[in-house]
Short mmCIF file of C-alpha atoms in Angstrom, two decimals:
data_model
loop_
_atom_site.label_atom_id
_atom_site.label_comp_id
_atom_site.label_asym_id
_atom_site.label_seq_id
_atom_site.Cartn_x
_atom_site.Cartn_y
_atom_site.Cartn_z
CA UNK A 1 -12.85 -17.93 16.53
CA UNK A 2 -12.96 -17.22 12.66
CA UNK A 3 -10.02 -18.20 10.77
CA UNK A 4 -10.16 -15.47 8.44
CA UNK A 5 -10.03 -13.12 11.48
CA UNK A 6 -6.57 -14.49 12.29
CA UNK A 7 -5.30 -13.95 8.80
CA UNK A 8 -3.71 -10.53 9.15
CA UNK A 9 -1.81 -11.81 12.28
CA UNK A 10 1.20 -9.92 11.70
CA UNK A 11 2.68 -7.19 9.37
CA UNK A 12 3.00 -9.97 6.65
CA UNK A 13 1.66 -13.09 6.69
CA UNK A 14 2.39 -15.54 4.38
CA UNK A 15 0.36 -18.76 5.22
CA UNK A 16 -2.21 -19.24 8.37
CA UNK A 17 -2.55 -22.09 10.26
CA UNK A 18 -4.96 -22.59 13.25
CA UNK A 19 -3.19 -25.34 14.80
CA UNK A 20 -4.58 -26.98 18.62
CA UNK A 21 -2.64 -25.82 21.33
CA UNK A 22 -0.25 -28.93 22.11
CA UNK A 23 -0.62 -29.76 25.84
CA UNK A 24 0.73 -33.65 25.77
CA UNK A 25 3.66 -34.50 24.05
CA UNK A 26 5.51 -30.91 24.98
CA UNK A 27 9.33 -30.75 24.04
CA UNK A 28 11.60 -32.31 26.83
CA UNK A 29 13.17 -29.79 29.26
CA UNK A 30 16.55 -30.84 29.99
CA UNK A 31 18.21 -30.28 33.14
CA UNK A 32 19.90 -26.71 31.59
CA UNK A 33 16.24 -25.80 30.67
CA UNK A 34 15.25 -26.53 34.19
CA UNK A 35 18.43 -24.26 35.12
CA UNK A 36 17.39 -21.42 33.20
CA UNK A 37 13.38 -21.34 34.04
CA UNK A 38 14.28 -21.26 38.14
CA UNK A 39 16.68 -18.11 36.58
CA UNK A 40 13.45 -17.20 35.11
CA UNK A 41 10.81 -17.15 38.01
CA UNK A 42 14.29 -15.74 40.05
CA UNK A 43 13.80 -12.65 38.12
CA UNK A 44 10.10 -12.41 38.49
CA UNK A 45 10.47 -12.56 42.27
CA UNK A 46 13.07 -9.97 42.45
CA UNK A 47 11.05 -7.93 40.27
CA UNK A 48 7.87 -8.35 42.21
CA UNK A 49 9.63 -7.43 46.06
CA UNK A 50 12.15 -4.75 45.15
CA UNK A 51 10.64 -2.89 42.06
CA UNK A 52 10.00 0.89 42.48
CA UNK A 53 6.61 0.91 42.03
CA UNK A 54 4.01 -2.31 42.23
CA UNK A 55 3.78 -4.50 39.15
CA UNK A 56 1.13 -6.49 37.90
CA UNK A 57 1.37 -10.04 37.10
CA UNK A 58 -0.68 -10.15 33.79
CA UNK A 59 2.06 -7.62 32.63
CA UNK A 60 5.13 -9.28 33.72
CA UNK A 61 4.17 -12.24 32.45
CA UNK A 62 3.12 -10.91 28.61
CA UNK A 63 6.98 -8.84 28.69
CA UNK A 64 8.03 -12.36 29.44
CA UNK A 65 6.08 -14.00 26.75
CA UNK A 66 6.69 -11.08 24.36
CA UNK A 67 10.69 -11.43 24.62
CA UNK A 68 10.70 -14.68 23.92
CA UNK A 69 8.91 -15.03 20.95
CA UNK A 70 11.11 -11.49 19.72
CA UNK A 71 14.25 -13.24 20.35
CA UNK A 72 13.20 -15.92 17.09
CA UNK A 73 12.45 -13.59 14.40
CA UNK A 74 10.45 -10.47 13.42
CA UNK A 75 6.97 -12.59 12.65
CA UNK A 76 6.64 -14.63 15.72
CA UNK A 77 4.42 -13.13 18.29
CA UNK A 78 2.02 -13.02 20.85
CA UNK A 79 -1.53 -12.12 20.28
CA UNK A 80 -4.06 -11.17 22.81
CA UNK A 81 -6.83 -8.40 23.99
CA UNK A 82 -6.86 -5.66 22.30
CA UNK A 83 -4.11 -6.92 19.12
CA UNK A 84 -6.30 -10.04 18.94
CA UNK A 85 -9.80 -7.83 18.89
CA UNK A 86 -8.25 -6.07 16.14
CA UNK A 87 -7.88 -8.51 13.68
CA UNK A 88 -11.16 -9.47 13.85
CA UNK A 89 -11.83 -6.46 13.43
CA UNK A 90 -10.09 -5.15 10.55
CA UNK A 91 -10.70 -8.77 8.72
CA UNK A 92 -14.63 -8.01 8.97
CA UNK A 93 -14.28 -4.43 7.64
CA UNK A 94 -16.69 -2.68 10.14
CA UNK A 95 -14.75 -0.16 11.77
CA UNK A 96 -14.68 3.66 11.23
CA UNK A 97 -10.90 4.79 11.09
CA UNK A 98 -8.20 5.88 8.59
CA UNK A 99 -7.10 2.44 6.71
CA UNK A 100 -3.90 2.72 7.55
CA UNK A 101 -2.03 -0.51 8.37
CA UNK A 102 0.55 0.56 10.77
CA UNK A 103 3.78 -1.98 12.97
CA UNK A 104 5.84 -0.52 15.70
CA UNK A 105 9.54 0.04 14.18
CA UNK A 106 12.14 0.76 16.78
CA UNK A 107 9.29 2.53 19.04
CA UNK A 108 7.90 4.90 16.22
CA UNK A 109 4.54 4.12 14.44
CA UNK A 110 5.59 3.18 10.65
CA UNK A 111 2.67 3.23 8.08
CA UNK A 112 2.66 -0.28 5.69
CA UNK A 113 0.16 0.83 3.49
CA UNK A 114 -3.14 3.18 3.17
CA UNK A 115 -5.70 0.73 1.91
CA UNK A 116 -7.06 2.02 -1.09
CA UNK A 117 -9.80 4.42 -1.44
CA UNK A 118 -9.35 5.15 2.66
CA UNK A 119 -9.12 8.55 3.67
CA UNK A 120 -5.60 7.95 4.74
CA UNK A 121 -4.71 7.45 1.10
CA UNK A 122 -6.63 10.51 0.23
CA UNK A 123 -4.73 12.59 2.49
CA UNK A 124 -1.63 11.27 0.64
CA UNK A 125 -0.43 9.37 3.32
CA UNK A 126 2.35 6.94 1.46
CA UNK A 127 3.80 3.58 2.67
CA UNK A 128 7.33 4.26 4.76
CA UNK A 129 6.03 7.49 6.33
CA UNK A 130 6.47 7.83 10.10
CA UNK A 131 3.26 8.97 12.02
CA UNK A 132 5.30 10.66 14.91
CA UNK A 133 2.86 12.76 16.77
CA UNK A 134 -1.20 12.33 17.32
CA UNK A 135 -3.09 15.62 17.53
CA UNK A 136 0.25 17.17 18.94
CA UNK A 137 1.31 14.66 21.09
CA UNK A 138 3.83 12.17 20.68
CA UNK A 139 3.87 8.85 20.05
CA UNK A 140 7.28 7.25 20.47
CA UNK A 141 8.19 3.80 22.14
CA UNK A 142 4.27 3.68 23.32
CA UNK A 143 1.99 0.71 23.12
CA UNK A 144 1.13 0.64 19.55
CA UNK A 145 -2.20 -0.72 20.38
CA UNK A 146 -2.49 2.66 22.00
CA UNK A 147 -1.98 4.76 18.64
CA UNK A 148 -4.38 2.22 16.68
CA UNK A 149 -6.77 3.25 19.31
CA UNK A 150 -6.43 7.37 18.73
CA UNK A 151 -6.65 6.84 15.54
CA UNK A 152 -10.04 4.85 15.28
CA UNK A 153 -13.34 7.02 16.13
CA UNK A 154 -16.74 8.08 14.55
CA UNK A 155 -16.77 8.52 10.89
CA UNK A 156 -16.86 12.34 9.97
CA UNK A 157 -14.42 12.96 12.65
CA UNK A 158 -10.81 14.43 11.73
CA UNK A 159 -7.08 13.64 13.48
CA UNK A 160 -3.92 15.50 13.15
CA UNK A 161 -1.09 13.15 11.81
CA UNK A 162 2.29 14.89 11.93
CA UNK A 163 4.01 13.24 9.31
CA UNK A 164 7.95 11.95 9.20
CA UNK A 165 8.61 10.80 5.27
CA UNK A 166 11.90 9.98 4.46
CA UNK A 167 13.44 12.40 1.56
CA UNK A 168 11.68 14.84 3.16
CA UNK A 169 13.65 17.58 5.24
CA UNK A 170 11.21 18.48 8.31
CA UNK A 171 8.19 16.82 9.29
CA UNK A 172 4.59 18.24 8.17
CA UNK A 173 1.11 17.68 9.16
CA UNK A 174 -1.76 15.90 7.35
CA UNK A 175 -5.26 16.40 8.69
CA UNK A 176 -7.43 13.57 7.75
CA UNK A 177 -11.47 12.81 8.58
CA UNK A 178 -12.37 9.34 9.43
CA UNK A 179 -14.73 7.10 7.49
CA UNK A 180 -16.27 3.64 7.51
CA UNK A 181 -13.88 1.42 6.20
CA UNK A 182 -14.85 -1.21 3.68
CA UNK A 183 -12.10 -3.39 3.05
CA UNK A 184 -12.21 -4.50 -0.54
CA UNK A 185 -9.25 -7.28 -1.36
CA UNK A 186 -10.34 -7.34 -5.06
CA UNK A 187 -10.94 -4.51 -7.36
CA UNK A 188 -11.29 -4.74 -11.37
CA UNK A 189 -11.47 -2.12 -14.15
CA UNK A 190 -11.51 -2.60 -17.97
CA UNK A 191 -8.57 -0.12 -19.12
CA UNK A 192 -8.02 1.22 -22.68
CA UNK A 193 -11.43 -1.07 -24.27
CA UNK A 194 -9.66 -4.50 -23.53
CA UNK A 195 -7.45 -4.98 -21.12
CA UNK A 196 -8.81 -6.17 -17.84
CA UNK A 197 -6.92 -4.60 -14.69
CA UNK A 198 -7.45 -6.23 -11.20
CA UNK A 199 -5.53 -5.28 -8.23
CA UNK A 200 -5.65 -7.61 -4.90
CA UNK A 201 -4.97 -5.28 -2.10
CA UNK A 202 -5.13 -8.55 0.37
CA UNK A 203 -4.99 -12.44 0.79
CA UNK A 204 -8.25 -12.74 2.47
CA UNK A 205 -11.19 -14.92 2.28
CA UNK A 206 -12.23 -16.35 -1.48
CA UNK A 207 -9.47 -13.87 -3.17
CA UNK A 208 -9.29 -16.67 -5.66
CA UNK A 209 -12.75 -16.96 -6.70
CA UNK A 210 -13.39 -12.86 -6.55
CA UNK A 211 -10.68 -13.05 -9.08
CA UNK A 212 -12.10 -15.67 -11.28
CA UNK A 213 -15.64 -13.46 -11.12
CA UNK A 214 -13.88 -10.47 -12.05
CA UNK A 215 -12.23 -11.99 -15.44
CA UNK A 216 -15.36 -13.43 -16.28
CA UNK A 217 -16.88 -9.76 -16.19
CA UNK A 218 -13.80 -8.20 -17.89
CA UNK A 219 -14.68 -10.79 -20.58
CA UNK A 220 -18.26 -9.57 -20.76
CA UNK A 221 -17.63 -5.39 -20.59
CA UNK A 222 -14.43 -5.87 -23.57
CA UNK A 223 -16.55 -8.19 -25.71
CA UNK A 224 -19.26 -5.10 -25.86
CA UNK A 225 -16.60 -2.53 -26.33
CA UNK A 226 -15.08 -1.13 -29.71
CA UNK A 227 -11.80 -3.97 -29.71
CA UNK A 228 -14.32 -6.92 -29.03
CA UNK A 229 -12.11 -8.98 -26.84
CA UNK A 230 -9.92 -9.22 -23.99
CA UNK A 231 -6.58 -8.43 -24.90
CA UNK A 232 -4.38 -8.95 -21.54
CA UNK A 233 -4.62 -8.73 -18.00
CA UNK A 234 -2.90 -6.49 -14.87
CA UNK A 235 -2.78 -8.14 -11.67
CA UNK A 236 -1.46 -5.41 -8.99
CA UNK A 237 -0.08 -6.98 -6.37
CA UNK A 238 1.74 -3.40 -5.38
CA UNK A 239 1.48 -3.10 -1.90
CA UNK A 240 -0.27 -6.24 -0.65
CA UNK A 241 1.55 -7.41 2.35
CA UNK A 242 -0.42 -11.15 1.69
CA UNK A 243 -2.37 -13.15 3.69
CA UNK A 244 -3.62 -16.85 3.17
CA UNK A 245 -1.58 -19.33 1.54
CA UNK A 246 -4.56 -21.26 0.86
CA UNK A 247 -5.53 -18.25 -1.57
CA UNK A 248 -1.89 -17.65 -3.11
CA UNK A 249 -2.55 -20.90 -4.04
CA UNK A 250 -5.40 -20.44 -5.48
CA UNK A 251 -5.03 -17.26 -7.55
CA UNK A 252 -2.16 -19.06 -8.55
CA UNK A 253 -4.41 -21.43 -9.91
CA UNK A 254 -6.11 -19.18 -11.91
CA UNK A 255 -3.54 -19.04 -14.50
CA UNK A 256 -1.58 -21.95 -14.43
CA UNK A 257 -2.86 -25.57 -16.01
CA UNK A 258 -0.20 -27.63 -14.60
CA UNK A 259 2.90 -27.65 -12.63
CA UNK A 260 3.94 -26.29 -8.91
CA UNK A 261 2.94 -23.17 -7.52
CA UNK A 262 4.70 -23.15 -3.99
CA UNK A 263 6.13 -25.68 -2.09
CA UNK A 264 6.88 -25.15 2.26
CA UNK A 265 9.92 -27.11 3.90
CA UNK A 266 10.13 -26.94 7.86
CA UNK A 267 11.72 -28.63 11.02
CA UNK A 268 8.55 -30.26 11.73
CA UNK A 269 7.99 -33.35 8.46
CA UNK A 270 4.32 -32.44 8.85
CA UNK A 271 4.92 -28.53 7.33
CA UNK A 272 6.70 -30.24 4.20
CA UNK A 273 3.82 -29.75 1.61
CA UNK A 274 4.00 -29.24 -2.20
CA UNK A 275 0.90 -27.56 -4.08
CA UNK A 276 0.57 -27.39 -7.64
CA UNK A 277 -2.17 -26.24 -10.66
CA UNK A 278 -5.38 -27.57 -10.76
CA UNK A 279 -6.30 -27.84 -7.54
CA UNK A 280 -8.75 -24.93 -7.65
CA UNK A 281 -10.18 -24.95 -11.79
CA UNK A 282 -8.95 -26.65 -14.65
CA UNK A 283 -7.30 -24.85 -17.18
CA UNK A 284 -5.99 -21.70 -17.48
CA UNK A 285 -9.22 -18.89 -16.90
CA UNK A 286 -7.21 -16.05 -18.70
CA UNK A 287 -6.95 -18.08 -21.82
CA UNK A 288 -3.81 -17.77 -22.53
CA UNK A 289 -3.73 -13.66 -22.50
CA UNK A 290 -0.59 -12.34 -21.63
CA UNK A 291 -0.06 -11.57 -17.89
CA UNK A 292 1.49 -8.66 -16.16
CA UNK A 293 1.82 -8.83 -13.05
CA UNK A 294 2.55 -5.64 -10.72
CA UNK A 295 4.86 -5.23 -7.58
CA UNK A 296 6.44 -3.39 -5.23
CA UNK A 297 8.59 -3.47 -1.93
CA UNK A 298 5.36 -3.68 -0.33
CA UNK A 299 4.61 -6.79 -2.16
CA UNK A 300 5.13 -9.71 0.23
CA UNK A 301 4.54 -12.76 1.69
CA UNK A 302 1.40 -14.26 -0.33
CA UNK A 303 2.03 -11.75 -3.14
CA UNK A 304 5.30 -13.13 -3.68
CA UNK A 305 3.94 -16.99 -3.66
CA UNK A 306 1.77 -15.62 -6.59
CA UNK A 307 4.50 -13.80 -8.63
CA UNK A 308 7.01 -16.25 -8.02
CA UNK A 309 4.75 -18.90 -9.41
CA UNK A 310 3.81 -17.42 -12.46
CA UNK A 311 7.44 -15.98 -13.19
CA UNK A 312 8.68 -19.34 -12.84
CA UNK A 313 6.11 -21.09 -14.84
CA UNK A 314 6.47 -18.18 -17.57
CA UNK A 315 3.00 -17.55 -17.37
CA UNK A 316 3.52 -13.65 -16.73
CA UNK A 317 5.63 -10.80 -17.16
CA UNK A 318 6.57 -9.26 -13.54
CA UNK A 319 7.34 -5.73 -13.51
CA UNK A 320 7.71 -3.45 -11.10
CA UNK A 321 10.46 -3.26 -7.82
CA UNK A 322 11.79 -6.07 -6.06
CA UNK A 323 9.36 -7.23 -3.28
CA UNK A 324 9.56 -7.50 0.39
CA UNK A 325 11.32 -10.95 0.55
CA UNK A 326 9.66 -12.80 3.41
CA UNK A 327 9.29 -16.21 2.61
CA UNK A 328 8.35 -17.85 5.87
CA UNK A 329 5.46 -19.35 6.99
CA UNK A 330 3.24 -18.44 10.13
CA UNK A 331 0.87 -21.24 11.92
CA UNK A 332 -1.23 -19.69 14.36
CA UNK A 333 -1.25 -21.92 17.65
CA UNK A 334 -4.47 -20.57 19.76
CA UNK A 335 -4.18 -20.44 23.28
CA UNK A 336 -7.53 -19.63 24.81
CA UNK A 337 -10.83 -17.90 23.18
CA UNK A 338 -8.93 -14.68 23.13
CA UNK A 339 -5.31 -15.19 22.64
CA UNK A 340 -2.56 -17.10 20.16
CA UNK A 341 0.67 -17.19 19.81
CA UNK A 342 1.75 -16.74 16.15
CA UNK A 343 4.94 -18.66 15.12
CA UNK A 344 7.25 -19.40 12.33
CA UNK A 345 7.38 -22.76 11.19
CA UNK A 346 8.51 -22.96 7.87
CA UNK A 347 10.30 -21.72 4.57
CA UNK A 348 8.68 -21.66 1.31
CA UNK A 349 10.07 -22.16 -2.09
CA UNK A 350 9.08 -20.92 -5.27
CA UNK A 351 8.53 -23.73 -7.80
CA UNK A 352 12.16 -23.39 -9.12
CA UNK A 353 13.28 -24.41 -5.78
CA UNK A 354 14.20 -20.27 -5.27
CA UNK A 355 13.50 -18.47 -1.84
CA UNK A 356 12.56 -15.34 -1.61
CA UNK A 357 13.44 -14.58 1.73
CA UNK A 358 15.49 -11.62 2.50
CA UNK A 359 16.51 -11.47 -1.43
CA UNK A 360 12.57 -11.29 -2.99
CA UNK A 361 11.11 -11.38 -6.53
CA UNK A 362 12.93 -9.38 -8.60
CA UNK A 363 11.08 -8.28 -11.57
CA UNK A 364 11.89 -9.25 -15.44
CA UNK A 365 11.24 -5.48 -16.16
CA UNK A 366 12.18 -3.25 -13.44
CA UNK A 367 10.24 -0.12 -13.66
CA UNK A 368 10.44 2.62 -10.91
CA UNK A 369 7.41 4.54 -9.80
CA UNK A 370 8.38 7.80 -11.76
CA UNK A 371 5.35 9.31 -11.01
CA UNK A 372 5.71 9.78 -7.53
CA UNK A 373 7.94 13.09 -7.29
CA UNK A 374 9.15 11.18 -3.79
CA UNK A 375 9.90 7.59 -5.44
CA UNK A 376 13.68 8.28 -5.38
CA UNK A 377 14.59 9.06 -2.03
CA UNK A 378 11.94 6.89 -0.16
CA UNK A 379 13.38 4.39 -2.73
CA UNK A 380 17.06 4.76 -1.27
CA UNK A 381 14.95 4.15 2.63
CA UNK A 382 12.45 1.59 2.01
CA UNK A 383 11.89 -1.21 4.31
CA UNK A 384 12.29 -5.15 3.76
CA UNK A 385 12.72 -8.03 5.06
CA UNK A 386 16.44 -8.32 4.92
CA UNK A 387 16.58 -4.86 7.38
CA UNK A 388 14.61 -6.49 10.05
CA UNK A 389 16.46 -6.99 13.27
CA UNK A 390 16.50 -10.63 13.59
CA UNK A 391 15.08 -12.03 10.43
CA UNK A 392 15.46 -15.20 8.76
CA UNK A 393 19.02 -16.09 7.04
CA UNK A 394 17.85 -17.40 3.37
CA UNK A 395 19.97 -20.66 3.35
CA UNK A 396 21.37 -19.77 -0.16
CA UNK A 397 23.01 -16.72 1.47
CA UNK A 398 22.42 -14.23 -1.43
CA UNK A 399 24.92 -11.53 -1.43
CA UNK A 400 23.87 -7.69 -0.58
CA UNK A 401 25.55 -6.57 -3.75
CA UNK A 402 22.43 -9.10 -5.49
CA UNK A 403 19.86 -7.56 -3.16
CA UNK A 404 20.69 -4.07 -3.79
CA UNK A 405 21.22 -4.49 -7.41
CA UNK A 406 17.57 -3.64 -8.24
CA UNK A 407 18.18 -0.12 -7.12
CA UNK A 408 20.27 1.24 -10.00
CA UNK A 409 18.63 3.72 -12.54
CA UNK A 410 17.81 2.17 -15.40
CA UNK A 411 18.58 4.95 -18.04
CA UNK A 412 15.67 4.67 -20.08
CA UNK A 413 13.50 6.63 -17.47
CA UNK A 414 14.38 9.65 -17.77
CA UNK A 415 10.75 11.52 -17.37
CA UNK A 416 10.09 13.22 -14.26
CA UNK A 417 7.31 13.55 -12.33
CA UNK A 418 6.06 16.82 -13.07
CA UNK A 419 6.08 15.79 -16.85
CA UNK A 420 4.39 13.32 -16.15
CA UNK A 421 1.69 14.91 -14.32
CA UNK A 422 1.39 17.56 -17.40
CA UNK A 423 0.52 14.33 -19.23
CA UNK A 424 -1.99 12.68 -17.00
CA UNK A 425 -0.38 10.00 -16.13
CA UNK A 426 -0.59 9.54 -12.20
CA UNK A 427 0.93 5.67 -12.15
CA UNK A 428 3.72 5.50 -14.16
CA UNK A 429 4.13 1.94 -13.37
CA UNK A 430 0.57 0.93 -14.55
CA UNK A 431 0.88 3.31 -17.50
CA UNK A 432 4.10 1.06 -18.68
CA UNK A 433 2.44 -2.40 -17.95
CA UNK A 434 -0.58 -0.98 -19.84
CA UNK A 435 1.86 0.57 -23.19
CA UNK A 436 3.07 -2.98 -22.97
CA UNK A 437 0.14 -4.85 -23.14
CA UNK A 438 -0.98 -2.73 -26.14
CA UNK A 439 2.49 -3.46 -28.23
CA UNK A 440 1.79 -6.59 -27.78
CA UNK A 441 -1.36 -6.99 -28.75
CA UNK A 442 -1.06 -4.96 -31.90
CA UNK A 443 2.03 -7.94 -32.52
CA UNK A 444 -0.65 -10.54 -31.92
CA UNK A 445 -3.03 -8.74 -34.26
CA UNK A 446 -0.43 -7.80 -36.98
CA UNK A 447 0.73 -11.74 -37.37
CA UNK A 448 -3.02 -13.06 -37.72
CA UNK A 449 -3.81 -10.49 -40.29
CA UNK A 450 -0.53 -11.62 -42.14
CA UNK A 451 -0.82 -15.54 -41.41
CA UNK A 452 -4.54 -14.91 -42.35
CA UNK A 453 -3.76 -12.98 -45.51
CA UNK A 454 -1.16 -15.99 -46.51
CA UNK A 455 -3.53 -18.78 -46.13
CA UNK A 456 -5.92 -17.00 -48.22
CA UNK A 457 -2.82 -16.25 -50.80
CA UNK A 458 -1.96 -19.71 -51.10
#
């Protein structure tokens, strides 16, 4: 069983453990525990002589394990057959589908993200939309395995998604034709002659070094261009629901040269681990460049390990929307060749000593996605971790009127959408990071020309 195939074990993952299934040393049951388990295999008997119709075992016994895992919070859960195939699955990148990462909320299929470049997210299918009926037939409080399953099939083929996007008064449908899907976690692009852009859609395998490759060839394409040097770097972390701590860390890495990036507290003394700089290169890779770094609500997990860091560090800039806020930590406890049960087993802290569960990152420049003529109202409906049923309290009990701050209008966007699209511009957000980056380069330039032109004065 591949590690890396276990790292998308869950709608957002923050750190992945493959731990031994403990069989000695199990936790005490008490005589109450005893109590409750005859209670337990009570109910199973009853269920077995006087239900309607005959029930299998396998299924009783996965409802069983299912509930209790549910009861803890929204990230603990069971893995096995076809959820377990899956993420090997989607981890190795050789399926034909949509790219669509999907979770079951309250029995209706809820997209995470399109991964970028699918044919999902050429359809326009947008993160928060509800996928509530299947080539006309509807998927509601079904297995969600089950919908994963429709949607999959030979490239070339097309589905009908009937579409539910909050904002939006009635439903619509989106026809979109299946490809191969080639999961790319790192993507680079030289923008305006010298400023390197790299998004990380994922926490997967060797993120950290893909990284380091693409600055070094960012380097190469800007010292060829008209500017002659790299002036800055974007790192997207919009809509990157994580993945492995072990590559938070190191991306972390990449632009720190001392200090903590992330440290994880839990019940257990042997979760209680502190990682800081260096680990992974010495020295800071970008040189010094100022740092923007991108995100979103979708941002979570492993993305906000990353933009913590480096906000608290004051390495980068972080602009964007407050993320996700999940700042637990998932070990994955395998059961059998096929199966695991994924569980929560610690917090983790920024290196300020800040959690970012339920409350998130919130950004030093807020900037809302202007271009997207739906940003608004999906805005007013999006999704995080402080609305799941069940989720972690953050010990420093942040107030809502802190976690909804984020969400007032900051009155110097005042472009719309469509003016925007008369301008080109089809990612506001990237635009701004980018206009920023310039300024502040032409700053850098300006003072060496002048602190050049006074040495040579005096």
């Amino acid at each position: 069983m591949k590690l890396a195939a276990l790292i998308r074990a869950g709608m957002l993952v923050s750190a992945v453990a493959l731990l031994p299934t403990a069989t000695a040393g199990l936790a005490a049951v008490d005589a109450r525990s005893a109590e409750e388990f005859n209670k337990l295999f009570e109910v199973y008997r009853l269920v077995k002589q006087y239900y309607v119709d005959p029930v299998n075992d396998d299924k009783l016994l996965k409802g069983a394990i299912d509930g209790m895992l549910a009861s803890l919070d929204p990230h603990s859960n069971y893995l096995d057959g076809n959820s377990f195939d899956r993420l090997e699955t989607m981890i190795d990148g050789n399926y034909s589908g949509l790219g669509l990462s999907v979770q079951e909320d309250d029995g209706a299929v809820k997209v995470i993200a399109p991964f970028k470049g699918s044919p999902a997210e050429k359809a326009g299918i947008k993160a928060g939309d509800y996928i509530t009926h299947l080539d006309g037939v509807l998927y509601y409080e079904r297995d969600l395995d089950e919908a994963v399953e429709k949607m999959r099939g030979p490239a070339g083929t097309s589905i009908r998604l009937t579409i539910f996007r909050p904002g939006r008064d009635a439903p619509f449908d989106v026809t979109v034709t299946r490809g191969v899907i080639d999961l790319e976690p790192v993507t680079s692009a030289l923008k305006d002659n010298s400023i390197g852009y790299i998004s990380v859609n994922e926490f997967s395998r060797d993120v950290g070094a893909d990284v380091q490759a693409a600055l070094v060839d960012l380097r190469k394409q800007a010292a060829k261009g008209p500017v002659g040097h790299l002036s800055g770097v974007v790192l997207d972390l919009r809509q990157n629901p994580g993945g492995s701590l072990d590559e938070a860390v190191a991306l972390s890495d990449l632009f720190l040269d001392k200090g903590d990036i992330v440290s994880q507290r839990g019940r257990i003394s042997s979760e209680n681990q502190v990682y800081r700089a260096e680990s992974m290169i010495k020295g800071d890779a970008a040189k010094g460049l100022p740092v923007i770094v991108l995100v979103d609500a979708g941002s979570a997990s492993a993305s906000e390990i990353v933009a913590g860091a480096l906000q608290d560090q004051r390495r980068a800039v972080i602009m964007g929307e407050r993320t996700f806020g999940k700042g637990s930590v998932q070990s994955l406890l395998q059961l059998d060749a096929k199966s695991a049960v994924k569980l929560t087993t610690a917090r983790y802290f920024t290196p300020s000593g800040h959690s970012v569960q339920e409350g998130g990152i919130l950004p030093d420049i807020r900037v809302p996605q202007l271009s997207d003529p739906d940003a608004r109202v999906r805005a007013q409906n999006e999704i995080r971790e402080s609305d799941l049923r069940g989720h972690l309290i953050n010990e420093a009990a942040i107030a809502d009127k802190d976690l909804e701050s984020d969400k007032t209008d900051d009155p110097r966007f005042k472009v719309t959408a469509e003016q925007l699209k008369k301008e080109g511009v089809t990612d506001f957000q990237l635009d701004y990071a980018l206009r920023t980056l310039r300024r502040t380069d032409a700053k850098a330039m300006l003072a060496a020309a002048q602190a050049k032109a006074q040495a040579q004065k005096n």
